[in-house]
Amino acid sequence: MKKEISAVYSGSFDPPTNGHLDIIIRASHLFPKIIVAVTENINKKYTFSLRERIVLLQKITKGLKNTKIVSFSGLLADYVEQINSFVLIRGLRAISDFEYEFQMALMNRKLNKKIETIFLMTDQRYTFLSSSMVKEIAILGGDTKDFVPKYVEKELKKRVVDLSKRNNEK
Ligand code: PNS
């Protein structure tokens, strides 16, 4: 492996989970620099704004010195060209992820032939985890402490309260 290569881990991270953090930590042991690239898709409704997702990621990766949190819009294949970083990290939880991930890896390579996608397997404790499930659990009053870092858990609780207040006012 070329020692100077940095790797990009992109996603919406709405919110970041223990599974995301596990992948970031694993990648940070393999590459000198990890760029966690937060996406903003104008067609998607997020629970946390772009700025909030960036702050959540900054807080939970504070101890990792080789990790940088950035945001981007548009195609990832174009963004990696801008920053001259062509290794993409993706987390695999279960075999059911594979088809979508395989398709995306090949599409990204088609869009930019310099791109290589590297798949890292999450810890088996997180194979069933997803941001959307965690949000649903939080909204329905369930306990998310095993699924997200403490800081995210706290912010998620606050957001759920705010959202339910807003709904009651309608
Ligand atoms: O939050 P997710 O589902 O893990 O992230 C989805 C993904 C990878 C599509 C997003 O992080 C991203 O990179 N969006 C940028 C738009 C893009 O390039 N889409 C993929 C075309 S193959």
mmCIF file with all atom_site columns, C-alpha atoms and ligand atoms in Angstrom:
data_model
loop_
_atom_site.group_PDB
_atom_site.id
_atom_site.type_symbol
_atom_site.label_atom_id
_atom_site.label_alt_id
_atom_site.label_comp_id
_atom_site.label_asym_id
_atom_site.label_entity_id
_atom_site.label_seq_id
_atom_site.pdbx_PDB_ins_code
_atom_site.Cartn_x
_atom_site.Cartn_y
_atom_site.Cartn_z
_atom_site.occupancy
_atom_site.B_iso_or_equiv
_atom_site.pdbx_formal_charge
_atom_site.auth_seq_id
_atom_site.auth_comp_id
_atom_site.auth_asym_id
_atom_site.auth_atom_id
_atom_site.pdbx_PDB_model_num
ATOM   1   C CA  . MET A 1 1   ? 0.000   0.000  0.000   1.00 0.00 ? 1   MET A CA  1
ATOM   2   C CA  . LYS A 1 2   ? 1.326   3.464  -0.892  1.00 0.00 ? 2   LYS A CA  1
ATOM   3   C CA  . LYS A 1 3   ? 1.971   5.162  2.431   1.00 0.00 ? 3   LYS A CA  1
ATOM   4   C CA  . GLU A 1 4   ? 1.009   8.688  1.361   1.00 0.00 ? 4   GLU A CA  1
ATOM   5   C CA  . ILE A 1 5   ? -2.491  7.783  0.134   1.00 0.00 ? 5   ILE A CA  1
ATOM   6   C CA  . SER A 1 6   ? -5.477  9.279  1.908   1.00 0.00 ? 6   SER A CA  1
ATOM   7   C CA  . ALA A 1 7   ? -8.898  7.661  1.776   1.00 0.00 ? 7   ALA A CA  1
ATOM   8   C CA  . VAL A 1 8   ? -12.377 9.136  1.489   1.00 0.00 ? 8   VAL A CA  1
ATOM   9   C CA  . TYR A 1 9   ? -15.322 7.806  3.471   1.00 0.00 ? 9   TYR A CA  1
ATOM   10  C CA  . SER A 1 10  ? -18.512 9.449  2.233   1.00 0.00 ? 10  SER A CA  1
ATOM   11  C CA  . GLY A 1 11  ? -22.067 9.246  3.426   1.00 0.00 ? 11  GLY A CA  1
ATOM   12  C CA  . SER A 1 12  ? -24.980 11.213 4.748   1.00 0.00 ? 12  SER A CA  1
ATOM   13  C CA  . PHE A 1 13  ? -24.289 10.323 8.412   1.00 0.00 ? 13  PHE A CA  1
ATOM   14  C CA  . ASP A 1 14  ? -27.774 11.374 9.538   1.00 0.00 ? 14  ASP A CA  1
ATOM   15  C CA  . PRO A 1 15  ? -26.788 10.708 12.290  1.00 0.00 ? 15  PRO A CA  1
ATOM   16  C CA  . PRO A 1 16  ? -23.395 8.963  12.503  1.00 0.00 ? 16  PRO A CA  1
ATOM   17  C CA  . THR A 1 17  ? -23.723 5.609  14.296  1.00 0.00 ? 17  THR A CA  1
ATOM   18  C CA  . ASN A 1 18  ? -21.332 3.321  16.139  1.00 0.00 ? 18  ASN A CA  1
ATOM   19  C CA  . GLY A 1 19  ? -21.104 1.388  12.874  1.00 0.00 ? 19  GLY A CA  1
ATOM   20  C CA  . HIS A 1 20  ? -19.832 4.481  11.006  1.00 0.00 ? 20  HIS A CA  1
ATOM   21  C CA  . LEU A 1 21  ? -17.375 5.226  13.793  1.00 0.00 ? 21  LEU A CA  1
ATOM   22  C CA  . ASP A 1 22  ? -16.129 1.638  13.725  1.00 0.00 ? 22  ASP A CA  1
ATOM   23  C CA  . ILE A 1 23  ? -15.386 1.954  9.990   1.00 0.00 ? 23  ILE A CA  1
ATOM   24  C CA  . ILE A 1 24  ? -13.654 5.331  10.467  1.00 0.00 ? 24  ILE A CA  1
ATOM   25  C CA  . ILE A 1 25  ? -11.426 3.871  13.195  1.00 0.00 ? 25  ILE A CA  1
ATOM   26  C CA  . ARG A 1 26  ? -10.579 0.798  11.115  1.00 0.00 ? 26  ARG A CA  1
ATOM   27  C CA  . ALA A 1 27  ? -9.757  2.977  8.092   1.00 0.00 ? 27  ALA A CA  1
ATOM   28  C CA  . SER A 1 28  ? -7.671  5.340  10.231  1.00 0.00 ? 28  SER A CA  1
ATOM   29  C CA  . HIS A 1 29  ? -5.394  2.397  11.103  1.00 0.00 ? 29  HIS A CA  1
ATOM   30  C CA  . LEU A 1 30  ? -4.874  1.605  7.426   1.00 0.00 ? 30  LEU A CA  1
ATOM   31  C CA  . PHE A 1 31  ? -4.367  5.034  5.853   1.00 0.00 ? 31  PHE A CA  1
ATOM   32  C CA  . PRO A 1 32  ? -2.352  8.076  6.947   1.00 0.00 ? 32  PRO A CA  1
ATOM   33  C CA  . LYS A 1 33  ? -5.361  10.331 6.441   1.00 0.00 ? 33  LYS A CA  1
ATOM   34  C CA  . ILE A 1 34  ? -9.114  9.719  6.350   1.00 0.00 ? 34  ILE A CA  1
ATOM   35  C CA  . ILE A 1 35  ? -11.392 12.310 4.805   1.00 0.00 ? 35  ILE A CA  1
ATOM   36  C CA  . VAL A 1 36  ? -14.927 11.827 6.052   1.00 0.00 ? 36  VAL A CA  1
ATOM   37  C CA  . ALA A 1 37  ? -17.009 13.508 3.352   1.00 0.00 ? 37  ALA A CA  1
ATOM   38  C CA  . VAL A 1 38  ? -20.551 14.432 4.333   1.00 0.00 ? 38  VAL A CA  1
ATOM   39  C CA  . THR A 1 39  ? -23.035 14.641 1.493   1.00 0.00 ? 39  THR A CA  1
ATOM   40  C CA  . GLU A 1 40  ? -25.806 17.160 1.024   1.00 0.00 ? 40  GLU A CA  1
ATOM   41  C CA  . ASN A 1 41  ? -28.438 15.936 -1.378  1.00 0.00 ? 41  ASN A CA  1
ATOM   42  C CA  . ILE A 1 42  ? -31.026 18.652 -2.045  1.00 0.00 ? 42  ILE A CA  1
ATOM   43  C CA  . ASN A 1 43  ? -33.659 16.015 -2.782  1.00 0.00 ? 43  ASN A CA  1
ATOM   44  C CA  . LYS A 1 44  ? -33.252 14.376 0.615   1.00 0.00 ? 44  LYS A CA  1
ATOM   45  C CA  . LYS A 1 45  ? -34.793 15.458 3.922   1.00 0.00 ? 45  LYS A CA  1
ATOM   46  C CA  . TYR A 1 46  ? -32.299 15.201 6.755   1.00 0.00 ? 46  TYR A CA  1
ATOM   47  C CA  . THR A 1 47  ? -32.931 15.081 10.502  1.00 0.00 ? 47  THR A CA  1
ATOM   48  C CA  . PHE A 1 48  ? -29.686 16.968 11.113  1.00 0.00 ? 48  PHE A CA  1
ATOM   49  C CA  . SER A 1 49  ? -28.485 19.819 8.920   1.00 0.00 ? 49  SER A CA  1
ATOM   50  C CA  . LEU A 1 50  ? -25.192 19.530 7.078   1.00 0.00 ? 50  LEU A CA  1
ATOM   51  C CA  . ARG A 1 51  ? -23.490 21.735 9.685   1.00 0.00 ? 51  ARG A CA  1
ATOM   52  C CA  . GLU A 1 52  ? -24.932 19.613 12.513  1.00 0.00 ? 52  GLU A CA  1
ATOM   53  C CA  . ARG A 1 53  ? -23.803 16.349 10.919  1.00 0.00 ? 53  ARG A CA  1
ATOM   54  C CA  . ILE A 1 54  ? -20.318 17.797 10.515  1.00 0.00 ? 54  ILE A CA  1
ATOM   55  C CA  . VAL A 1 55  ? -20.216 18.813 14.188  1.00 0.00 ? 55  VAL A CA  1
ATOM   56  C CA  . LEU A 1 56  ? -21.482 15.374 15.289  1.00 0.00 ? 56  LEU A CA  1
ATOM   57  C CA  . LEU A 1 57  ? -18.706 13.712 13.300  1.00 0.00 ? 57  LEU A CA  1
ATOM   58  C CA  . GLN A 1 58  ? -16.091 16.161 14.583  1.00 0.00 ? 58  GLN A CA  1
ATOM   59  C CA  . LYS A 1 59  ? -17.086 15.443 18.189  1.00 0.00 ? 59  LYS A CA  1
ATOM   60  C CA  . ILE A 1 60  ? -17.058 11.660 17.863  1.00 0.00 ? 60  ILE A CA  1
ATOM   61  C CA  . THR A 1 61  ? -13.739 11.544 15.975  1.00 0.00 ? 61  THR A CA  1
ATOM   62  C CA  . LYS A 1 62  ? -11.974 14.061 18.237  1.00 0.00 ? 62  LYS A CA  1
ATOM   63  C CA  . GLY A 1 63  ? -9.520  11.409 19.423  1.00 0.00 ? 63  GLY A CA  1
ATOM   64  C CA  . LEU A 1 64  ? -8.501  10.413 15.895  1.00 0.00 ? 64  LEU A CA  1
ATOM   65  C CA  . LYS A 1 65  ? -5.746  12.732 14.758  1.00 0.00 ? 65  LYS A CA  1
ATOM   66  C CA  . ASN A 1 66  ? -5.654  11.610 11.110  1.00 0.00 ? 66  ASN A CA  1
ATOM   67  C CA  . THR A 1 67  ? -9.334  12.193 10.410  1.00 0.00 ? 67  THR A CA  1
ATOM   68  C CA  . LYS A 1 68  ? -10.749 15.274 8.724   1.00 0.00 ? 68  LYS A CA  1
ATOM   69  C CA  . ILE A 1 69  ? -14.456 16.031 8.306   1.00 0.00 ? 69  ILE A CA  1
ATOM   70  C CA  . VAL A 1 70  ? -15.500 17.862 5.142   1.00 0.00 ? 70  VAL A CA  1
ATOM   71  C CA  . SER A 1 71  ? -18.665 18.323 3.120   1.00 0.00 ? 71  SER A CA  1
ATOM   72  C CA  . PHE A 1 72  ? -19.306 18.166 -0.586  1.00 0.00 ? 72  PHE A CA  1
ATOM   73  C CA  . SER A 1 73  ? -22.173 18.311 -3.033  1.00 0.00 ? 73  SER A CA  1
ATOM   74  C CA  . GLY A 1 74  ? -22.495 16.730 -6.446  1.00 0.00 ? 74  GLY A CA  1
ATOM   75  C CA  . LEU A 1 75  ? -20.835 13.539 -7.541  1.00 0.00 ? 75  LEU A CA  1
ATOM   76  C CA  . LEU A 1 76  ? -18.306 11.844 -5.310  1.00 0.00 ? 76  LEU A CA  1
ATOM   77  C CA  . ALA A 1 77  ? -16.408 10.860 -8.450  1.00 0.00 ? 77  ALA A CA  1
ATOM   78  C CA  . ASP A 1 78  ? -15.888 14.588 -9.185  1.00 0.00 ? 78  ASP A CA  1
ATOM   79  C CA  . TYR A 1 79  ? -15.091 15.515 -5.610  1.00 0.00 ? 79  TYR A CA  1
ATOM   80  C CA  . VAL A 1 80  ? -12.262 12.973 -5.323  1.00 0.00 ? 80  VAL A CA  1
ATOM   81  C CA  . GLU A 1 81  ? -10.740 14.435 -8.488  1.00 0.00 ? 81  GLU A CA  1
ATOM   82  C CA  . GLN A 1 82  ? -10.738 17.910 -6.889  1.00 0.00 ? 82  GLN A CA  1
ATOM   83  C CA  . ILE A 1 83  ? -8.926  16.696 -3.792  1.00 0.00 ? 83  ILE A CA  1
ATOM   84  C CA  . ASN A 1 84  ? -6.750  14.201 -5.656  1.00 0.00 ? 84  ASN A CA  1
ATOM   85  C CA  . SER A 1 85  ? -7.733  11.287 -3.436  1.00 0.00 ? 85  SER A CA  1
ATOM   86  C CA  . PHE A 1 86  ? -8.981  8.190  -5.197  1.00 0.00 ? 86  PHE A CA  1
ATOM   87  C CA  . VAL A 1 87  ? -9.468  5.541  -2.536  1.00 0.00 ? 87  VAL A CA  1
ATOM   88  C CA  . LEU A 1 88  ? -13.056 5.224  -1.351  1.00 0.00 ? 88  LEU A CA  1
ATOM   89  C CA  . ILE A 1 89  ? -13.914 3.431  1.864   1.00 0.00 ? 89  ILE A CA  1
ATOM   90  C CA  . ARG A 1 90  ? -17.283 1.737  2.240   1.00 0.00 ? 90  ARG A CA  1
ATOM   91  C CA  . GLY A 1 91  ? -18.532 -0.268 5.164   1.00 0.00 ? 91  GLY A CA  1
ATOM   92  C CA  . LEU A 1 92  ? -20.142 -3.644 4.656   1.00 0.00 ? 92  LEU A CA  1
ATOM   93  C CA  . ARG A 1 93  ? -22.532 -4.905 7.289   1.00 0.00 ? 93  ARG A CA  1
ATOM   94  C CA  . ALA A 1 94  ? -24.130 -7.954 5.755   1.00 0.00 ? 94  ALA A CA  1
ATOM   95  C CA  . ILE A 1 95  ? -24.255 -9.699 2.411   1.00 0.00 ? 95  ILE A CA  1
ATOM   96  C CA  . SER A 1 96  ? -27.450 -7.735 1.666   1.00 0.00 ? 96  SER A CA  1
ATOM   97  C CA  . ASP A 1 97  ? -25.332 -4.562 1.408   1.00 0.00 ? 97  ASP A CA  1
ATOM   98  C CA  . PHE A 1 98  ? -23.132 -6.109 -1.225  1.00 0.00 ? 98  PHE A CA  1
ATOM   99  C CA  . GLU A 1 99  ? -25.261 -5.736 -4.337  1.00 0.00 ? 99  GLU A CA  1
ATOM   100 C CA  . TYR A 1 100 ? -25.849 -2.001 -3.876  1.00 0.00 ? 100 TYR A CA  1
ATOM   101 C CA  . GLU A 1 101 ? -22.248 -1.392 -2.845  1.00 0.00 ? 101 GLU A CA  1
ATOM   102 C CA  . PHE A 1 102 ? -20.881 -3.421 -5.769  1.00 0.00 ? 102 PHE A CA  1
ATOM   103 C CA  . GLN A 1 103 ? -23.051 -1.454 -8.199  1.00 0.00 ? 103 GLN A CA  1
ATOM   104 C CA  . MET A 1 104 ? -21.956 1.852  -6.696  1.00 0.00 ? 104 MET A CA  1
ATOM   105 C CA  . ALA A 1 105 ? -18.282 0.898  -6.724  1.00 0.00 ? 105 ALA A CA  1
ATOM   106 C CA  . LEU A 1 106 ? -18.452 -0.033 -10.393 1.00 0.00 ? 106 LEU A CA  1
ATOM   107 C CA  . MET A 1 107 ? -20.431 3.099  -11.257 1.00 0.00 ? 107 MET A CA  1
ATOM   108 C CA  . ASN A 1 108 ? -17.910 5.288  -9.448  1.00 0.00 ? 108 ASN A CA  1
ATOM   109 C CA  . ARG A 1 109 ? -15.103 3.570  -11.307 1.00 0.00 ? 109 ARG A CA  1
ATOM   110 C CA  . LYS A 1 110 ? -16.934 4.150  -14.585 1.00 0.00 ? 110 LYS A CA  1
ATOM   111 C CA  . LEU A 1 111 ? -17.345 7.841  -13.694 1.00 0.00 ? 111 LEU A CA  1
ATOM   112 C CA  . ASN A 1 112 ? -13.705 8.173  -12.684 1.00 0.00 ? 112 ASN A CA  1
ATOM   113 C CA  . LYS A 1 113 ? -11.372 5.366  -13.632 1.00 0.00 ? 113 LYS A CA  1
ATOM   114 C CA  . LYS A 1 114 ? -8.826  6.343  -10.974 1.00 0.00 ? 114 LYS A CA  1
ATOM   115 C CA  . ILE A 1 115 ? -11.238 5.388  -8.175  1.00 0.00 ? 115 ILE A CA  1
ATOM   116 C CA  . GLU A 1 116 ? -10.672 2.214  -6.134  1.00 0.00 ? 116 GLU A CA  1
ATOM   117 C CA  . THR A 1 117 ? -13.290 1.245  -3.558  1.00 0.00 ? 117 THR A CA  1
ATOM   118 C CA  . ILE A 1 118 ? -12.170 -0.631 -0.483  1.00 0.00 ? 118 ILE A CA  1
ATOM   119 C CA  . PHE A 1 119 ? -14.734 -2.438 1.632   1.00 0.00 ? 119 PHE A CA  1
ATOM   120 C CA  . LEU A 1 120 ? -14.255 -2.791 5.349   1.00 0.00 ? 120 LEU A CA  1
ATOM   121 C CA  . MET A 1 121 ? -16.423 -5.078 7.435   1.00 0.00 ? 121 MET A CA  1
ATOM   122 C CA  . THR A 1 122 ? -17.979 -3.548 10.496  1.00 0.00 ? 122 THR A CA  1
ATOM   123 C CA  . ASP A 1 123 ? -17.695 -5.179 13.860  1.00 0.00 ? 123 ASP A CA  1
ATOM   124 C CA  . GLN A 1 124 ? -20.349 -7.883 14.086  1.00 0.00 ? 124 GLN A CA  1
ATOM   125 C CA  . ARG A 1 125 ? -22.069 -5.931 16.878  1.00 0.00 ? 125 ARG A CA  1
ATOM   126 C CA  . TYR A 1 126 ? -23.116 -3.355 14.276  1.00 0.00 ? 126 TYR A CA  1
ATOM   127 C CA  . THR A 1 127 ? -24.235 -5.556 11.387  1.00 0.00 ? 127 THR A CA  1
ATOM   128 C CA  . PHE A 1 128 ? -27.894 -4.685 11.936  1.00 0.00 ? 128 PHE A CA  1
ATOM   129 C CA  . LEU A 1 129 ? -27.375 -0.942 12.500  1.00 0.00 ? 129 LEU A CA  1
ATOM   130 C CA  . SER A 1 130 ? -28.513 1.873  10.241  1.00 0.00 ? 130 SER A CA  1
ATOM   131 C CA  . SER A 1 131 ? -29.043 5.602  10.773  1.00 0.00 ? 131 SER A CA  1
ATOM   132 C CA  . SER A 1 132 ? -32.673 5.365  9.737   1.00 0.00 ? 132 SER A CA  1
ATOM   133 C CA  . MET A 1 133 ? -33.412 2.579  12.213  1.00 0.00 ? 133 MET A CA  1
ATOM   134 C CA  . VAL A 1 134 ? -31.688 4.478  15.004  1.00 0.00 ? 134 VAL A CA  1
ATOM   135 C CA  . LYS A 1 135 ? -33.802 7.551  14.216  1.00 0.00 ? 135 LYS A CA  1
ATOM   136 C CA  . GLU A 1 136 ? -36.983 5.519  14.238  1.00 0.00 ? 136 GLU A CA  1
ATOM   137 C CA  . ILE A 1 137 ? -36.082 3.981  17.606  1.00 0.00 ? 137 ILE A CA  1
ATOM   138 C CA  . ALA A 1 138 ? -35.369 7.448  19.030  1.00 0.00 ? 138 ALA A CA  1
ATOM   139 C CA  . ILE A 1 139 ? -38.626 8.906  17.674  1.00 0.00 ? 139 ILE A CA  1
ATOM   140 C CA  . LEU A 1 140 ? -40.610 6.026  19.157  1.00 0.00 ? 140 LEU A CA  1
ATOM   141 C CA  . GLY A 1 141 ? -39.007 6.539  22.561  1.00 0.00 ? 141 GLY A CA  1
ATOM   142 C CA  . GLY A 1 142 ? -36.562 3.607  22.458  1.00 0.00 ? 142 GLY A CA  1
ATOM   143 C CA  . ASP A 1 143 ? -33.062 3.536  23.887  1.00 0.00 ? 143 ASP A CA  1
ATOM   144 C CA  . THR A 1 144 ? -30.296 4.233  21.356  1.00 0.00 ? 144 THR A CA  1
ATOM   145 C CA  . LYS A 1 145 ? -27.318 4.114  23.723  1.00 0.00 ? 145 LYS A CA  1
ATOM   146 C CA  . ASP A 1 146 ? -25.908 0.888  22.224  1.00 0.00 ? 146 ASP A CA  1
ATOM   147 C CA  . PHE A 1 147 ? -26.155 2.201  18.679  1.00 0.00 ? 147 PHE A CA  1
ATOM   148 C CA  . VAL A 1 148 ? -24.687 5.698  18.623  1.00 0.00 ? 148 VAL A CA  1
ATOM   149 C CA  . PRO A 1 149 ? -21.854 7.488  20.446  1.00 0.00 ? 149 PRO A CA  1
ATOM   150 C CA  . LYS A 1 150 ? -22.892 9.307  23.652  1.00 0.00 ? 150 LYS A CA  1
ATOM   151 C CA  . TYR A 1 151 ? -22.745 12.775 22.104  1.00 0.00 ? 151 TYR A CA  1
ATOM   152 C CA  . VAL A 1 152 ? -24.949 11.688 19.193  1.00 0.00 ? 152 VAL A CA  1
ATOM   153 C CA  . GLU A 1 153 ? -27.388 10.023 21.593  1.00 0.00 ? 153 GLU A CA  1
ATOM   154 C CA  . LYS A 1 154 ? -27.753 13.307 23.500  1.00 0.00 ? 154 LYS A CA  1
ATOM   155 C CA  . GLU A 1 155 ? -28.244 15.400 20.338  1.00 0.00 ? 155 GLU A CA  1
ATOM   156 C CA  . LEU A 1 156 ? -30.675 12.879 18.897  1.00 0.00 ? 156 LEU A CA  1
ATOM   157 C CA  . LYS A 1 157 ? -32.795 12.969 22.053  1.00 0.00 ? 157 LYS A CA  1
ATOM   158 C CA  . LYS A 1 158 ? -32.903 16.778 21.873  1.00 0.00 ? 158 LYS A CA  1
ATOM   159 C CA  . ARG A 1 159 ? -33.850 16.686 18.188  1.00 0.00 ? 159 ARG A CA  1
ATOM   160 C CA  . VAL A 1 160 ? -36.675 14.222 18.801  1.00 0.00 ? 160 VAL A CA  1
ATOM   161 C CA  . VAL A 1 161 ? -38.088 16.517 21.512  1.00 0.00 ? 161 VAL A CA  1
ATOM   162 C CA  . ASP A 1 162 ? -37.834 19.537 19.174  1.00 0.00 ? 162 ASP A CA  1
ATOM   163 C CA  . LEU A 1 163 ? -39.515 17.657 16.333  1.00 0.00 ? 163 LEU A CA  1
ATOM   164 C CA  . SER A 1 164 ? -42.385 16.444 18.478  1.00 0.00 ? 164 SER A CA  1
ATOM   165 C CA  . LYS A 1 165 ? -42.898 20.008 19.870  1.00 0.00 ? 165 LYS A CA  1
ATOM   166 C CA  . ARG A 1 166 ? -43.000 21.327 16.314  1.00 0.00 ? 166 ARG A CA  1
ATOM   167 C CA  . ASN A 1 167 ? -45.523 18.639 15.298  1.00 0.00 ? 167 ASN A CA  1
ATOM   168 C CA  . ASN A 1 168 ? -47.758 19.407 18.286  1.00 0.00 ? 168 ASN A CA  1
ATOM   169 C CA  . GLU A 1 169 ? -47.799 23.098 17.369  1.00 0.00 ? 169 GLU A CA  1
ATOM   170 C CA  . LYS A 1 170 ? -49.108 22.323 13.875  1.00 0.00 ? 170 LYS A CA  1
HETATM 171 O O1  . PNS B 2 .   ? -25.319 7.644  3.424   1.00 0.00 ? 1   PNS B O1  1
HETATM 172 P P1  . PNS B 2 .   ? -24.964 6.639  2.408   1.00 0.00 ? 1   PNS B P1  1
HETATM 173 O O2  . PNS B 2 .   ? -26.157 5.923  1.880   1.00 0.00 ? 1   PNS B O2  1
HETATM 174 O O3  . PNS B 2 .   ? -23.941 5.681  2.925   1.00 0.00 ? 1   PNS B O3  1
HETATM 175 O O4  . PNS B 2 .   ? -24.253 7.440  1.206   1.00 0.00 ? 1   PNS B O4  1
HETATM 176 C C1  . PNS B 2 .   ? -24.678 7.348  -0.084  1.00 0.00 ? 1   PNS B C1  1
HETATM 177 C C2  . PNS B 2 .   ? -23.647 7.886  -1.103  1.00 0.00 ? 1   PNS B C2  1
HETATM 178 C C3  . PNS B 2 .   ? -22.421 7.048  -1.107  1.00 0.00 ? 1   PNS B C3  1
HETATM 179 C C4  . PNS B 2 .   ? -24.331 7.807  -2.441  1.00 0.00 ? 1   PNS B C4  1
HETATM 180 C C5  . PNS B 2 .   ? -23.243 9.309  -0.767  1.00 0.00 ? 1   PNS B C5  1
HETATM 181 O O5  . PNS B 2 .   ? -22.440 9.306  0.302   1.00 0.00 ? 1   PNS B O5  1
HETATM 182 C C6  . PNS B 2 .   ? -22.491 9.990  -1.900  1.00 0.00 ? 1   PNS B C6  1
HETATM 183 O O6  . PNS B 2 .   ? -21.333 9.785  -2.080  1.00 0.00 ? 1   PNS B O6  1
HETATM 184 N N1  . PNS B 2 .   ? -23.210 10.880 -2.620  1.00 0.00 ? 1   PNS B N1  1
HETATM 185 C C7  . PNS B 2 .   ? -22.676 11.680 -3.676  1.00 0.00 ? 1   PNS B C7  1
HETATM 186 C C8  . PNS B 2 .   ? -23.440 11.472 -4.983  1.00 0.00 ? 1   PNS B C8  1
HETATM 187 C C9  . PNS B 2 .   ? -22.850 10.313 -5.700  1.00 0.00 ? 1   PNS B C9  1
HETATM 188 O O7  . PNS B 2 .   ? -21.730 10.360 -6.130  1.00 0.00 ? 1   PNS B O7  1
HETATM 189 N N2  . PNS B 2 .   ? -23.642 9.220  -5.796  1.00 0.00 ? 1   PNS B N2  1
HETATM 190 C C10 . PNS B 2 .   ? -23.190 7.931  -6.250  1.00 0.00 ? 1   PNS B C10 1
HETATM 191 C C11 . PNS B 2 .   ? -23.166 7.769  -7.709  1.00 0.00 ? 1   PNS B C11 1
HETATM 192 S S1  . PNS B 2 .   ? -22.560 6.146  -8.044  1.00 0.00 ? 1   PNS B S1  1
#
